Amino acid sequence: MERVEVHASFGGRQEVWRHESASLGTIQQVGVYLPPQAVQGEKCPALLWLSGLTCNEQNFITKAGAQAIAAELGWILIVPDTSPRGEQVADAEGYDLGQGAGFYVNATQEPWAAHYRMDDYVNIELRELAAANFPVNGHWAISGHSMGGHGALTSALRNPGLYTSASAFSPIVAPSQVPWGQKAFTAYLGDEPAVWAEYDSVELITSGSNPELPLLCDFGDADDFLEVQLQPQRLQEALDRSGRRNARIRLQPGYDHSYYFVSTFFADHLKWHHAQIGAGS
Amino acid sequence: MERVEVHASFGGRQEVWRHESASLGTIQQVGVYLPPQAVQGEKCPALLWLSGLTCNEQNFITKAGAQAIAAELGWILIVPDTSPRGEQVADAEGYDLGQGAGFYVNATQEPWAAHYRMDDYVNIELRELAAANFPVNGHWAISGHSMGGHGALTSALRNPGLYTSASAFSPIVAPSQVPWGQKAFTAYLGDEPAVWAEYDSVELITSGSNPELPLLCDFGDADDFLEVQLQPQRLQEALDRSGRRNARIRLQPGYDHSYYFVSTFFADHLKWHHAQIGAGS
């Protein structure tokens, strides 16, 4: 791994690293925030943050104001790009497919299967890289925004034991049922409903995956994507049917889909993840 | 004034307004953060934030994480662009002259004099616009970054009574003595040393302008521009010679010139401005 950016931030360091990804077959960039505790050699819990459509590793680290609370609570933040990148990587017209729109799945269809293995990348390779290069203490939480909220929820629901807790801002919760998800899943995964269901939060909750996972989701009620793309009521219905105990959905009045929403509630999410470590151990 | 953006943020609203500027002869955009107190109709103190080279009204409002503390303390944030804008506005090659680089002066030289009247714009017109359109209570503080730190310090030093306090992050303090300032001042102001001195913080402090103004400046000691463009020792020497009581310069170890630096210390600056209201009233 090669460090390509470093900035002092809230007593710690906001860094960006570049590395060759074995799972993606590309060169990727990753944002890494090391709180003061980590800089001083202490092992810390880590939050994996998954960003939304069109983003790379920069959006969250420059716009979410996340470093303040990460420094206070002593959390490492790991922030990957949203897809494989590079001239050799397949792409498409439009912001919602191809580069910048990996949807955190392992693609099975051409021309995507060669590089679009974001599920393996974030849930296996990136965690191993982080463990080898940064003082992570083994506690992992996961969160994300929009497409990245979908990635966070499905990653944690599919992989019991991997993440202590999962949260999301404005997540796509039923990709099989909404235009963004249907377009991406058709391209990346083909038309096999059983494969789609493995990457669909509502389906995973309905089928009882990882039933003890603590979940927290915030939506803004002024989000332009709420009704067509996000459909939080599908998540609420699935949770109600499932009888999960530690799952909470909140609808925040007046908030939209932007990073102004994420920055307002990020501290609250990280405090919640922090509390889950104590609750689960 | 026409509102072109509105986002809920920390219980208040981050807005962007577009308006015709009489002093600039252009259409300008301005960021306005209204804290919850202002949204609820309470009159609030206002901070005028001046940004640095290449910035427009977006950089600070998306990257500084300033809304959290503004909401907590109840401050309105007014964030103008850094120059007149538009096809009819003179421009130059390079990032440090022309559009995005107004240096907060009233230009006297062609082709700049027609539109580059940023001193009048920020210190007269924008304050009047704010008073007419937002619930400002009459207490104004000013702050800024780099070129905008220069703008904040000189605006407050030149205009006793206008600002309760002035602070700056990585400011250009002696533009007459450093390459950025010399290039801009030669273009905008010609080669008259007396005119330059009116827009030079070190000269203004040396000549005893506004001697009771509370001042706070932070520099990062890992700032690549520190030695050539910023030269904080010139400010320290001028302050020492002047015998000013309420002026403080801090050198923050490890910090660079980026918004990671601004975001780390912005809450501290706003708390300081907040305390100055009480101290002066």
Coordinates of C-alpha atoms in Angstrom, one line a residue:
Chain A
M1 CA 0.0 0.0 0.0
E2 CA 1.2 3.5 -0.9
R3 CA 0.1 6.5 1.0
V4 CA -0.9 9.3 -1.4
E5 CA -2.5 11.8 1.0
V6 CA -2.0 12.7 4.6
H7 CA -3.6 15.6 6.5
A8 CA -3.6 16.2 10.3
S9 CA -7.3 16.2 11.4
F10 CA -8.7 16.5 14.9
G11 CA -5.5 15.3 16.5
G12 CA -5.3 12.3 14.2
R13 CA -4.6 11.8 10.5
Q14 CA -6.8 11.6 7.4
E15 CA -5.0 9.6 4.9
V16 CA -5.6 8.2 1.4
W17 CA -3.9 5.0 0.4
R18 CA -3.5 3.4 -3.1
H19 CA -3.1 -0.3 -3.5
E20 CA -3.4 -3.1 -6.0
S21 CA -6.6 -5.0 -5.3
A22 CA -6.4 -8.8 -5.9
S23 CA -10.2 -9.2 -5.9
L24 CA -10.9 -6.3 -8.3
G25 CA -7.7 -6.6 -10.5
T26 CA -7.3 -2.8 -10.3
I27 CA -5.5 -0.1 -8.5
Q28 CA -7.8 1.3 -5.8
Q29 CA -7.8 4.3 -3.4
V30 CA -9.0 4.1 0.1
G31 CA -9.6 6.8 2.7
V32 CA -8.3 5.9 6.2
Y33 CA -8.9 8.1 9.2
L34 CA -6.7 7.3 12.1
P35 CA -7.9 8.9 15.4
P36 CA -5.4 10.3 17.9
Q37 CA -5.6 7.0 19.9
A38 CA -4.5 5.0 16.8
V39 CA -1.7 7.5 16.0
Q40 CA -0.5 6.9 19.5
G41 CA -0.4 3.2 18.9
E42 CA -3.6 2.1 20.6
K43 CA -5.7 -0.5 18.9
C44 CA -9.1 0.9 17.9
P45 CA -12.5 -0.3 16.5
A46 CA -13.0 0.3 12.8
L47 CA -16.0 1.5 10.8
L48 CA -16.2 0.6 7.2
W49 CA -18.1 3.3 5.3
L50 CA -19.6 2.6 1.9
S51 CA -20.5 5.6 -0.3
G52 CA -23.3 6.1 -2.8
L53 CA -23.6 6.4 -6.5
T54 CA -21.0 8.6 -8.3
C55 CA -18.8 8.8 -5.2
N56 CA -15.2 7.8 -4.8
E57 CA -13.2 7.7 -1.5
Q58 CA -13.1 11.6 -1.3
N59 CA -16.8 12.4 -0.8
F60 CA -17.2 11.1 2.7
I61 CA -13.8 12.1 4.0
T62 CA -14.2 15.7 2.8
K63 CA -17.9 16.3 3.4
A64 CA -19.3 14.2 6.3
G65 CA -17.4 16.0 9.2
A66 CA -16.9 12.4 10.5
Q67 CA -13.4 12.9 11.9
A68 CA -14.6 15.0 14.9
I69 CA -16.6 12.2 16.5
A70 CA -14.2 9.4 15.3
A71 CA -11.4 11.3 17.2
E72 CA -13.5 11.7 20.3
L73 CA -14.5 8.0 20.5
G74 CA -11.3 6.6 19.0
W75 CA -12.6 4.9 15.8
I76 CA -10.7 4.2 12.6
L77 CA -12.7 5.0 9.5
I78 CA -12.1 2.9 6.4
V79 CA -13.6 4.5 3.2
P80 CA -13.3 2.6 -0.1
D81 CA -14.2 3.7 -3.6
T82 CA -17.6 2.6 -4.9
S83 CA -16.4 0.5 -7.8
P84 CA -13.3 -0.8 -9.6
R85 CA -11.6 2.0 -11.4
G86 CA -9.3 2.3 -14.5
E87 CA -9.3 2.3 -18.2
Q88 CA -9.4 -1.5 -18.4
V89 CA -12.6 -1.5 -16.3
A90 CA -16.0 -1.8 -18.1
D91 CA -18.2 1.2 -17.8
A92 CA -21.6 2.4 -19.0
E93 CA -23.4 5.6 -19.9
G94 CA -25.3 7.0 -16.9
Y95 CA -24.3 7.5 -13.3
D96 CA -26.1 4.4 -12.0
L97 CA -24.1 1.6 -13.7
G98 CA -20.4 0.9 -14.1
Q99 CA -17.7 2.9 -12.6
G100 CA -18.9 4.8 -9.5
A101 CA -21.8 2.3 -9.2
G102 CA -20.5 -1.1 -8.1
F103 CA -23.5 -1.8 -5.8
Y104 CA -21.2 -3.9 -3.5
V105 CA -21.9 -7.2 -5.4
N106 CA -19.8 -9.8 -7.0
A107 CA -20.9 -9.5 -10.7
T108 CA -21.5 -12.8 -12.6
Q109 CA -22.3 -11.3 -16.0
E110 CA -20.1 -10.0 -18.8
P111 CA -18.6 -7.5 -19.3
W112 CA -18.7 -6.9 -15.5
A113 CA -17.5 -10.1 -14.0
A114 CA -13.8 -9.5 -14.7
H115 CA -13.5 -6.6 -12.2
Y116 CA -16.8 -5.9 -10.4
R117 CA -16.2 -8.0 -7.2
M118 CA -17.0 -5.3 -4.7
D119 CA -18.5 -7.8 -2.2
D120 CA -15.2 -9.7 -1.9
Y121 CA -13.3 -6.4 -2.0
V122 CA -15.0 -4.7 1.0
N123 CA -15.9 -7.7 3.1
I124 CA -12.7 -9.7 2.7
E125 CA -9.8 -8.0 1.1
L126 CA -10.2 -4.5 2.6
R127 CA -10.6 -5.9 6.1
E128 CA -7.5 -8.0 5.7
L129 CA -5.5 -5.0 4.4
A130 CA -6.7 -2.9 7.3
A131 CA -5.8 -5.5 9.8
A132 CA -2.3 -5.8 8.3
N133 CA -1.6 -2.1 8.0
F134 CA -3.6 -0.2 10.7
P135 CA -4.1 -0.8 14.5
V136 CA -7.6 -2.2 14.2
N137 CA -8.7 -4.1 17.3
G138 CA -11.1 -6.6 15.6
H139 CA -14.3 -4.8 16.3
W140 CA -15.9 -3.8 13.0
A141 CA -19.0 -1.8 12.3
I142 CA -20.3 -0.9 8.9
S143 CA -22.3 2.1 7.6
G144 CA -23.0 3.8 4.3
H145 CA -25.2 6.2 2.3
S146 CA -27.8 5.4 -0.4
M147 CA -26.2 2.6 -2.6
G148 CA -23.6 2.4 0.2
G149 CA -26.4 2.0 2.8
H150 CA -27.5 -0.9 0.7
G151 CA -24.0 -2.2 0.7
A152 CA -23.6 -1.8 4.5
L153 CA -26.9 -3.6 5.4
T154 CA -26.4 -6.5 3.0
S155 CA -22.8 -6.9 3.9
A156 CA -23.7 -7.2 7.6
L157 CA -26.8 -9.3 7.0
R158 CA -25.1 -11.8 4.7
N159 CA -22.1 -12.3 7.0
P160 CA -23.0 -13.0 10.6
G161 CA -20.1 -12.3 13.0
L162 CA -18.3 -10.0 10.6
Y163 CA -19.8 -6.7 11.8
T164 CA -20.9 -5.8 15.4
S165 CA -23.5 -3.5 14.1
A166 CA -24.8 -1.9 10.8
S167 CA -26.3 1.4 10.1
A168 CA -27.3 3.3 7.0
F169 CA -28.3 6.8 5.7
S170 CA -31.0 6.8 3.0
P171 CA -30.3 3.2 2.0
I172 CA -31.6 1.4 -1.0
V173 CA -33.3 -1.4 1.0
A174 CA -35.2 -3.4 -1.7
P175 CA -33.0 -3.2 -4.8
S176 CA -34.9 -6.0 -6.5
Q177 CA -38.0 -3.8 -6.4
V178 CA -36.7 -0.3 -7.5
P179 CA -35.3 1.1 -10.7
W180 CA -31.7 1.7 -9.5
G181 CA -31.4 -1.8 -8.2
Q182 CA -33.2 -3.5 -11.0
K183 CA -30.9 -1.9 -13.6
A184 CA -27.7 -2.7 -11.8
F185 CA -28.7 -6.2 -10.7
T186 CA -29.8 -7.2 -14.2
A187 CA -26.4 -6.0 -15.6
Y188 CA -24.2 -7.4 -12.9
L189 CA -26.1 -10.5 -11.7
G190 CA -28.3 -11.5 -14.7
D191 CA -32.0 -12.4 -14.2
E192 CA -31.8 -15.1 -11.4
P193 CA -34.1 -14.0 -8.5
A194 CA -32.2 -16.2 -6.0
V195 CA -29.0 -14.4 -6.7
W196 CA -30.7 -11.0 -6.4
A197 CA -32.2 -12.0 -3.1
E198 CA -28.7 -12.5 -1.6
Y199 CA -28.0 -8.8 -2.1
D200 CA -31.4 -7.4 -1.1
S201 CA -31.8 -6.2 2.5
V202 CA -35.6 -6.8 2.6
E203 CA -35.2 -10.3 1.3
L204 CA -32.4 -11.1 3.7
I205 CA -34.4 -9.8 6.7
T206 CA -37.4 -11.7 5.5
S207 CA -35.4 -14.9 5.2
G208 CA -34.0 -14.5 8.7
S209 CA -30.4 -13.7 8.0
N210 CA -28.2 -12.7 11.0
P211 CA -31.2 -12.1 13.2
E212 CA -29.4 -10.6 16.2
L213 CA -27.6 -7.9 14.1
P214 CA -28.2 -4.4 15.6
L215 CA -29.5 -2.2 12.8
L216 CA -30.1 1.6 12.6
C217 CA -31.4 3.4 9.5
D218 CA -32.1 7.1 9.0
F219 CA -34.1 8.5 6.1
G220 CA -34.9 12.2 5.4
D221 CA -38.5 12.9 4.6
A222 CA -37.5 15.5 2.1
D223 CA -35.4 13.0 0.1
D224 CA -36.3 13.2 -3.6
F225 CA -35.4 9.5 -3.9
L226 CA -37.5 8.4 -1.0
E227 CA -40.6 7.1 -2.8
V228 CA -39.2 5.6 -5.9
Q229 CA -35.7 4.3 -5.1
L230 CA -35.6 3.9 -1.3
Q231 CA -39.1 2.9 -0.1
P232 CA -38.3 2.7 3.6
Q233 CA -41.8 1.2 4.3
R234 CA -40.6 -2.1 2.7
L235 CA -37.8 -2.2 5.3
Q236 CA -40.2 -1.4 8.1
E237 CA -42.6 -4.1 7.0
A238 CA -39.9 -6.7 6.7
L239 CA -38.6 -5.7 10.2
D240 CA -42.1 -5.9 11.7
R241 CA -42.7 -9.3 10.2
S242 CA -39.3 -10.6 11.3
G243 CA -39.7 -9.7 15.0
R244 CA -36.1 -8.4 15.2
R245 CA -35.5 -6.6 18.4
N246 CA -32.5 -4.4 17.8
A247 CA -33.5 -2.7 14.6
R248 CA -34.6 0.9 14.3
I249 CA -35.7 3.1 11.4
R250 CA -36.1 6.8 11.8
L251 CA -37.6 9.3 9.4
Q252 CA -35.9 12.7 9.9
P253 CA -38.2 15.6 9.1
G254 CA -36.9 18.1 6.5
Y255 CA -33.7 16.3 5.5
D256 CA -32.8 15.4 2.0
H257 CA -30.4 13.0 0.3
S258 CA -27.3 15.1 0.6
Y259 CA -24.2 15.0 2.8
Y260 CA -25.8 17.7 4.9
F261 CA -28.1 14.9 6.1
V262 CA -25.2 12.5 6.7
S263 CA -23.1 15.1 8.5
T264 CA -26.0 16.0 10.8
F265 CA -26.5 12.4 12.0
F266 CA -23.1 10.8 11.6
A267 CA -22.0 11.5 15.2
D268 CA -25.3 9.9 16.4
H269 CA -24.6 6.8 14.3
L270 CA -21.0 6.4 15.5
K271 CA -22.1 6.8 19.2
W272 CA -24.7 4.1 18.5
H273 CA -22.1 1.7 16.9
H274 CA -19.8 2.5 19.9
A275 CA -22.5 1.5 22.3
Q276 CA -23.1 -1.8 20.4
I277 CA -19.6 -2.9 21.1
G278 CA -20.2 -2.7 24.8
A279 CA -23.7 -4.3 24.4
G280 CA -22.4 -7.3 22.5
S281 CA -19.2 -8.1 24.4
Chain B
M1 CA -32.6 37.5 -3.8
E2 CA -33.5 34.1 -5.1
R3 CA -32.9 30.9 -3.1
V4 CA -31.2 28.3 -5.3
E5 CA -30.4 25.6 -2.7
V6 CA -31.8 24.6 0.7
H7 CA -30.8 21.6 2.8
A8 CA -31.8 20.8 6.4
S9 CA -28.6 20.7 8.5
F10 CA -28.2 20.3 12.2
G11 CA -31.7 21.4 12.9
G12 CA -31.3 24.5 10.8
R13 CA -31.0 25.2 7.1
Q14 CA -28.0 25.5 4.8
E15 CA -29.1 27.7 1.9
V16 CA -27.5 29.2 -1.2
W17 CA -28.8 32.5 -2.5
R18 CA -28.3 34.1 -5.9
H19 CA -28.6 37.9 -6.2
E20 CA -27.6 40.8 -8.4
S21 CA -24.7 42.7 -6.8
A22 CA -24.7 46.4 -7.3
S23 CA -21.1 46.8 -6.2
L24 CA -19.8 44.1 -8.4
G25 CA -22.2 44.5 -11.4
T26 CA -22.6 40.7 -11.5
I27 CA -24.9 37.9 -10.4
Q28 CA -23.4 36.3 -7.2
Q29 CA -24.1 33.3 -5.1
V30 CA -23.9 33.3 -1.3
G31 CA -24.0 30.5 1.2
V32 CA -26.2 31.2 4.2
Y33 CA -26.5 28.9 7.2
L34 CA -29.5 29.6 9.4
P35 CA -29.2 27.8 12.8
P36 CA -32.3 26.4 14.5
Q37 CA -32.6 29.5 16.6
A38 CA -32.8 31.7 13.4
V39 CA -35.3 29.3 11.7
Q40 CA -37.4 29.7 14.8
G41 CA -37.4 33.5 14.3
E42 CA -34.8 34.4 16.9
K43 CA -32.3 37.1 16.0
C44 CA -28.7 35.8 15.9
P45 CA -25.1 37.0 15.6
A46 CA -23.6 36.5 12.1
L47 CA -20.1 35.3 11.0
L48 CA -18.9 36.5 7.6
W49 CA -16.6 33.8 6.2
L50 CA -14.2 34.7 3.4
S51 CA -12.8 31.8 1.4
G52 CA -9.4 31.3 -0.2
L53 CA -8.0 31.2 -3.8
T54 CA -10.0 29.1 -6.3
C55 CA -13.0 28.7 -3.9
N56 CA -16.6 29.7 -4.5
E57 CA -19.4 29.7 -1.9
Q58 CA -19.5 25.9 -1.9
N59 CA -16.1 25.0 -0.4
F60 CA -16.7 26.2 3.1
I61 CA -20.3 25.1 3.4
T62 CA -19.6 21.5 2.2
K63 CA -16.1 20.9 3.8
A64 CA -15.7 22.9 7.0
G65 CA -18.2 21.0 9.2
A66 CA -19.1 24.5 10.5
Q67 CA -22.9 23.9 10.8
A68 CA -22.6 21.8 14.0
I69 CA -21.1 24.5 16.2
A70 CA -23.1 27.3 14.5
A71 CA -26.3 25.3 15.4
E72 CA -25.1 24.8 18.9
L73 CA -24.2 28.5 19.6
G74 CA -26.9 30.0 17.4
W75 CA -24.8 31.8 14.7
I76 CA -25.8 32.6 11.1
L77 CA -22.9 32.0 8.7
I78 CA -22.7 34.2 5.6
V79 CA -20.3 32.8 2.9
P80 CA -19.7 34.8 -0.3
D81 CA -17.8 33.8 -3.4
T82 CA -14.2 34.9 -3.7
S83 CA -14.6 37.2 -6.7
P84 CA -17.1 38.6 -9.2
R85 CA -18.2 35.9 -11.6
G86 CA -19.5 35.7 -15.2
E87 CA -18.5 35.9 -18.8
Q88 CA -18.3 39.7 -18.8
V89 CA -15.9 39.6 -15.8
A90 CA -12.1 40.0 -16.6
D91 CA -10.1 36.9 -15.9
A92 CA -6.5 35.7 -16.1
E93 CA -4.4 32.6 -16.6
G94 CA -3.5 31.0 -13.3
Y95 CA -5.4 30.4 -10.1
D96 CA -4.1 33.4 -8.2
L97 CA -5.5 36.3 -10.3
G98 CA -9.0 37.1 -11.7
Q99 CA -12.1 35.0 -11.0
G100 CA -11.7 33.0 -7.8
A101 CA -9.0 35.4 -6.6
G102 CA -10.6 38.8 -5.8
F103 CA -8.4 39.4 -2.7
Y104 CA -11.2 41.4 -1.1
V105 CA -10.0 44.7 -2.5
N106 CA -11.6 47.5 -4.6
A107 CA -9.6 47.3 -7.8
T108 CA -8.5 50.6 -9.3
Q109 CA -6.7 49.3 -12.4
E110 CA -8.0 48.1 -15.8
P111 CA -9.3 45.6 -16.8
W112 CA -10.3 44.8 -13.2
A113 CA -11.9 48.1 -11.9
A114 CA -15.2 47.4 -13.6
H115 CA -16.2 44.5 -11.4
Y116 CA -13.5 43.7 -8.8
R117 CA -14.9 45.6 -5.9
M118 CA -15.0 42.8 -3.3
D119 CA -14.2 45.2 -0.4
D120 CA -17.4 47.1 -1.0
Y121 CA -19.3 43.9 -1.7
V122 CA -18.4 42.0 1.5
N123 CA -18.2 44.9 4.0
I124 CA -21.1 47.0 2.8
E125 CA -23.5 45.3 0.3
L126 CA -23.5 41.8 1.7
R127 CA -24.0 43.0 5.3
E128 CA -27.0 45.1 4.2
L129 CA -28.4 42.2 2.2
A130 CA -28.1 40.0 5.2
A131 CA -29.7 42.5 7.5
A132 CA -32.6 42.9 5.1
N133 CA -33.2 39.2 4.5
F134 CA -32.1 37.2 7.5
P135 CA -32.6 37.6 11.3
V136 CA -29.1 39.0 12.1
N137 CA -29.0 40.8 15.5
G138 CA -26.3 43.3 14.6
H139 CA -23.3 41.4 16.1
W140 CA -20.9 40.6 13.3
A141 CA -17.7 38.6 13.4
I142 CA -15.5 37.8 10.5
S143 CA -13.2 34.9 9.6
G144 CA -11.6 33.3 6.6
H145 CA -8.9 31.0 5.2
S146 CA -5.7 31.9 3.3
M147 CA -6.6 34.8 0.9
G148 CA -9.9 34.9 2.9
G149 CA -8.0 35.2 6.1
H150 CA -6.3 38.2 4.6
G151 CA -9.7 39.5 3.7
A152 CA -11.1 38.9 7.2
L153 CA -8.2 40.6 9.0
T154 CA -8.0 43.6 6.7
S155 CA -11.8 44.1 6.6
A156 CA -11.9 44.2 10.4
L157 CA -8.7 46.3 10.9
R158 CA -9.8 48.9 8.3
N159 CA -13.4 49.3 9.6
P160 CA -13.5 49.9 13.4
G161 CA -16.9 49.0 14.8
L162 CA -18.0 46.8 11.9
Y163 CA -16.8 43.5 13.4
T164 CA -16.8 42.5 17.0
S165 CA -13.9 40.1 16.4
A166 CA -11.7 38.8 13.6
S167 CA -10.1 35.4 13.2
A168 CA -8.2 33.7 10.4
F169 CA -6.9 30.3 9.3
S170 CA -3.5 30.3 7.5
P171 CA -4.0 34.0 6.4
I172 CA -1.8 35.9 4.0
V173 CA -0.8 38.6 6.5
A174 CA 1.7 40.7 4.5
P175 CA 0.5 40.6 0.9
S176 CA 2.8 43.5 0.0
Q177 CA 5.8 41.3 0.8
V178 CA 4.8 37.9 -0.7
P179 CA 4.3 36.6 -4.3
W180 CA 0.6 36.0 -4.2
G181 CA -0.1 39.4 -2.8
Q182 CA 2.4 41.3 -5.0
K183 CA 1.0 39.7 -8.2
A184 CA -2.6 40.5 -7.2
F185 CA -2.0 44.0 -5.8
T186 CA 0.0 45.0 -8.8
A187 CA -2.8 44.0 -11.1
Y188 CA -5.7 45.3 -9.0
L189 CA -4.2 48.3 -7.3
G190 CA -1.3 49.4 -9.5
D191 CA 2.1 50.3 -7.9
E192 CA 1.1 52.8 -5.2
P193 CA 2.6 51.6 -1.9
A194 CA 0.1 53.7 0.1
V195 CA -2.9 51.9 -1.5
W196 CA -1.3 48.5 -0.9
A197 CA -0.8 49.4 2.8
E198 CA -4.6 49.8 3.2
Y199 CA -5.1 46.1 2.4
D200 CA -2.1 44.7 4.3
S201 CA -2.7 43.4 7.8
V202 CA 0.9 43.9 9.0
E203 CA 0.9 47.5 7.7
L204 CA -2.5 48.1 9.3
I205 CA -1.4 46.7 12.6
T206 CA 1.9 48.7 12.4
S207 CA -0.1 51.9 11.7
G208 CA -2.3 51.3 14.7
S209 CA -5.6 50.7 13.0
N210 CA -8.5 49.5 15.2
P211 CA -6.3 48.8 18.1
E212 CA -8.9 47.1 20.4
L213 CA -10.0 44.6 17.8
P214 CA -9.8 41.0 19.2
L215 CA -7.8 38.9 16.8
L216 CA -7.1 35.1 16.6
C217 CA -5.0 33.4 13.9
D218 CA -4.1 29.8 13.5
F219 CA -1.4 28.5 11.2
G220 CA -0.4 24.9 10.6
D221 CA 3.3 24.2 10.8
A222 CA 3.1 21.6 8.0
D223 CA 1.5 24.2 5.6
D224 CA 3.4 24.2 2.3
F225 CA 2.6 27.9 1.9
L226 CA 3.9 28.9 5.3
E227 CA 7.3 30.2 4.6
V228 CA 6.9 31.9 1.2
Q229 CA 3.2 33.1 1.1
L230 CA 2.1 33.4 4.7
Q231 CA 5.1 34.3 6.8
P232 CA 3.3 34.4 10.2
Q233 CA 6.4 35.8 11.9
R234 CA 5.7 39.1 10.2
L235 CA 2.3 39.2 11.9
Q236 CA 3.8 38.2 15.2
E237 CA 6.5 41.0 15.0
A238 CA 3.9 43.6 14.1
L239 CA 1.7 42.5 17.0
D240 CA 4.6 42.5 19.4
R241 CA 5.6 46.0 18.3
S242 CA 2.0 47.3 18.5
G243 CA 1.4 46.2 22.1
R244 CA -2.1 44.9 21.2
R245 CA -3.6 43.0 24.1
N246 CA -6.3 40.9 22.6
A247 CA -4.4 39.2 19.7
R248 CA -3.2 35.7 19.6
I249 CA -1.3 33.6 17.0
R250 CA -1.1 29.9 17.3
L251 CA 1.1 27.5 15.3
Q252 CA -0.7 24.1 15.2
P253 CA 1.7 21.2 14.9
G254 CA 1.3 18.9 11.9
Y255 CA -1.5 20.8 10.2
D256 CA -1.5 21.8 6.5
H257 CA -3.3 24.3 4.4
S258 CA -6.4 22.2 3.7
Y259 CA -10.0 22.2 5.0
Y260 CA -9.0 19.4 7.3
F261 CA -7.2 22.1 9.2
V262 CA -10.1 24.5 9.1
S263 CA -12.6 21.9 10.2
T264 CA -10.4 20.8 13.1
F265 CA -10.3 24.3 14.6
F266 CA -13.5 26.1 13.3
A267 CA -15.5 25.2 16.4
D268 CA -12.8 26.7 18.6
H269 CA -12.8 29.9 16.5
L270 CA -16.6 30.3 16.7
K271 CA -16.6 29.7 20.5
W272 CA -13.9 32.4 20.7
H273 CA -16.0 34.8 18.6
H274 CA -19.0 34.0 20.7
A275 CA -17.1 34.8 23.9
Q276 CA -16.0 38.2 22.4
I277 CA -19.6 39.3 22.1
G278 CA -20.0 39.0 25.8
A279 CA -16.6 40.6 26.5
G280 CA -17.3 43.6 24.3
S281 CA -20.9 44.3 25.3

